[in-house]
């Protein structure tokens, strides 16, 4: 499949911390098979932070969404909690903090990030997403 053809994958995730590793490895495989290996390290970091937040801060199921379109990789994590995520702090001010670094890392490493309310299979929730441009 040519690199400029759009595609999308969704991985349903149980509320289990092991899901973060499954999501990272699945994303690496997807990007490798689509010839986007150069994005893998950053994409894995971003997906791990998004999925980790979805699993740690909510009680229901979650999903990893990965979409490629027009030279942009969008990584999103859906969870069943409709409340917006806490705004990220400044990464350099968080230092060695145990909490609150996830979205700060996403903000620092992604070209763009955001969140939106999103229902999935009848469950209200939200999608927290970030974009990585291929260039």
CSV table of C-alpha atoms in Angstrom, one decimal:
chain,number,residue,atom,x,y,z
A,1,UNK,CA,0.0,0.0,0.0
A,2,UNK,CA,1.5,3.4,-1.0
A,3,UNK,CA,2.5,5.7,1.9
A,4,UNK,CA,0.0,8.3,0.8
A,5,UNK,CA,-3.0,6.0,1.0
A,6,UNK,CA,-5.1,6.7,4.1
A,7,UNK,CA,-5.7,3.9,6.6
A,8,UNK,CA,-7.0,3.5,10.2
A,9,UNK,CA,-6.8,0.8,12.9
A,10,UNK,CA,-8.6,0.5,16.2
A,11,UNK,CA,-7.4,-1.8,19.0
A,12,UNK,CA,-10.0,-2.5,21.8
A,13,UNK,CA,-8.2,-2.5,25.2
A,14,UNK,CA,-9.4,-4.0,28.5
A,15,UNK,CA,-8.8,-2.0,31.6
A,16,UNK,CA,-5.5,-3.7,32.4
A,17,UNK,CA,-2.0,-2.1,32.7
A,18,UNK,CA,-0.6,-4.8,30.4
A,19,UNK,CA,-2.6,-3.2,27.7
A,20,UNK,CA,-0.1,-0.4,27.4
A,21,UNK,CA,2.6,-2.9,26.2
A,22,UNK,CA,0.2,-4.6,23.8
A,23,UNK,CA,-0.8,-1.2,22.4
A,24,UNK,CA,2.9,-0.1,21.9
A,25,UNK,CA,3.9,-3.4,20.2
A,26,UNK,CA,0.8,-3.4,18.0
A,27,UNK,CA,1.5,0.2,17.0
A,28,UNK,CA,5.1,-0.7,16.1
A,29,UNK,CA,3.9,-3.5,13.9
A,30,UNK,CA,1.4,-1.3,12.1
A,31,UNK,CA,3.9,1.4,11.4
A,32,UNK,CA,6.6,-1.0,10.3
A,33,UNK,CA,4.2,-2.8,7.9
A,34,UNK,CA,3.2,0.6,6.5
A,35,UNK,CA,6.8,1.8,5.9
A,36,UNK,CA,6.6,4.4,8.7
A,37,UNK,CA,9.4,3.0,10.9
A,38,UNK,CA,10.9,6.5,11.3
A,39,UNK,CA,7.9,7.5,13.3
A,40,UNK,CA,7.9,4.5,15.6
A,41,UNK,CA,9.9,5.6,18.6
A,42,UNK,CA,8.0,8.8,19.1
A,43,UNK,CA,4.6,7.3,18.2
A,44,UNK,CA,5.2,4.5,20.7
A,45,UNK,CA,6.0,7.0,23.5
A,46,UNK,CA,2.9,9.0,22.7
A,47,UNK,CA,0.6,6.0,22.4
A,48,UNK,CA,1.9,4.6,25.7
A,49,UNK,CA,1.2,7.9,27.5
A,50,UNK,CA,-2.3,8.1,26.0
A,51,UNK,CA,-3.3,4.5,26.7
A,52,UNK,CA,-1.7,4.6,30.1
A,53,UNK,CA,-3.9,7.6,31.1
A,54,UNK,CA,-7.0,5.9,29.7
A,55,UNK,CA,-6.3,2.7,31.7
A,56,UNK,CA,-5.1,4.3,34.9
A,57,UNK,CA,-7.7,7.1,35.2
A,58,UNK,CA,-10.9,5.4,34.1
A,59,UNK,CA,-12.7,2.2,35.1
A,60,UNK,CA,-14.1,1.0,31.8
A,61,UNK,CA,-12.7,-0.3,28.5
A,62,UNK,CA,-10.5,1.8,26.2
A,63,UNK,CA,-9.3,1.8,22.6
A,64,UNK,CA,-6.2,2.8,20.7
A,65,UNK,CA,-7.0,4.5,17.4
A,66,UNK,CA,-4.3,5.0,14.8
A,67,UNK,CA,-5.0,6.9,11.5
A,68,UNK,CA,-2.7,7.9,8.7
A,69,UNK,CA,-3.9,10.6,6.3
A,70,UNK,CA,-2.3,13.3,4.2
A,71,UNK,CA,1.2,12.7,5.7
A,72,UNK,CA,0.0,12.9,9.3
A,73,UNK,CA,-0.2,10.1,11.9
A,74,UNK,CA,-3.0,10.6,14.4
A,75,UNK,CA,-2.8,8.5,17.6
A,76,UNK,CA,-5.8,8.5,19.9
A,77,UNK,CA,-6.9,6.8,23.1
A,78,UNK,CA,-10.6,6.5,23.7
A,79,UNK,CA,-11.9,5.9,27.2
A,80,UNK,CA,-15.4,5.7,28.8
A,81,UNK,CA,-15.0,8.8,31.0
A,82,UNK,CA,-16.5,11.8,29.4
A,83,UNK,CA,-14.6,14.3,31.7
A,84,UNK,CA,-11.9,16.3,29.9
A,85,UNK,CA,-8.3,15.4,30.8
A,86,UNK,CA,-6.4,17.6,33.2
A,87,UNK,CA,-4.5,20.3,31.3
A,88,UNK,CA,-0.8,19.3,30.9
A,89,UNK,CA,1.8,21.1,33.1
A,90,UNK,CA,5.1,22.4,31.7
A,91,UNK,CA,7.4,19.5,31.3
A,92,UNK,CA,10.5,21.2,32.6
A,93,UNK,CA,8.6,22.2,35.8
A,94,UNK,CA,7.4,18.6,36.5
A,95,UNK,CA,11.0,17.3,37.1
A,96,UNK,CA,10.8,13.8,38.6
A,97,UNK,CA,7.1,14.0,39.5
A,98,UNK,CA,5.3,10.6,39.6
A,99,UNK,CA,2.0,12.1,38.3
A,100,UNK,CA,1.1,14.6,35.6
A,101,UNK,CA,3.9,14.0,33.1
A,102,UNK,CA,1.9,12.0,30.5
A,103,UNK,CA,0.1,14.8,28.7
A,104,UNK,CA,3.1,17.1,29.2
A,105,UNK,CA,5.2,14.6,27.2
A,106,UNK,CA,2.4,14.4,24.6
A,107,UNK,CA,2.3,18.2,24.3
A,108,UNK,CA,6.1,18.4,24.0
A,109,UNK,CA,6.6,15.6,21.5
A,110,UNK,CA,3.5,15.8,19.2
A,111,UNK,CA,2.9,18.4,16.5
A,112,UNK,CA,-0.6,18.9,17.8
A,113,UNK,CA,-2.8,17.4,20.5
A,114,UNK,CA,-6.3,17.7,21.8
A,115,UNK,CA,-9.4,15.9,23.1
A,116,UNK,CA,-13.0,15.6,22.1
A,117,UNK,CA,-16.2,14.0,23.5
A,118,UNK,CA,-16.8,10.7,21.7
A,119,UNK,CA,-19.3,8.0,22.1
A,120,UNK,CA,-18.3,4.4,21.2
A,121,UNK,CA,-20.5,1.4,21.1
A,122,UNK,CA,-23.1,3.2,23.1
A,123,UNK,CA,-20.7,4.4,25.8
A,124,UNK,CA,-20.1,8.1,26.3
A,125,UNK,CA,-16.5,9.0,26.6
A,126,UNK,CA,-13.7,11.0,25.1
A,127,UNK,CA,-10.8,10.7,22.6
A,128,UNK,CA,-7.5,12.2,23.6
A,129,UNK,CA,-5.4,12.4,20.4
A,130,UNK,CA,-2.1,13.7,19.0
A,131,UNK,CA,-0.7,14.2,15.6
A,132,UNK,CA,2.8,13.4,14.2
A,133,UNK,CA,3.7,14.8,10.8
A,134,UNK,CA,5.8,12.6,8.6
A,135,UNK,CA,8.1,15.4,7.5
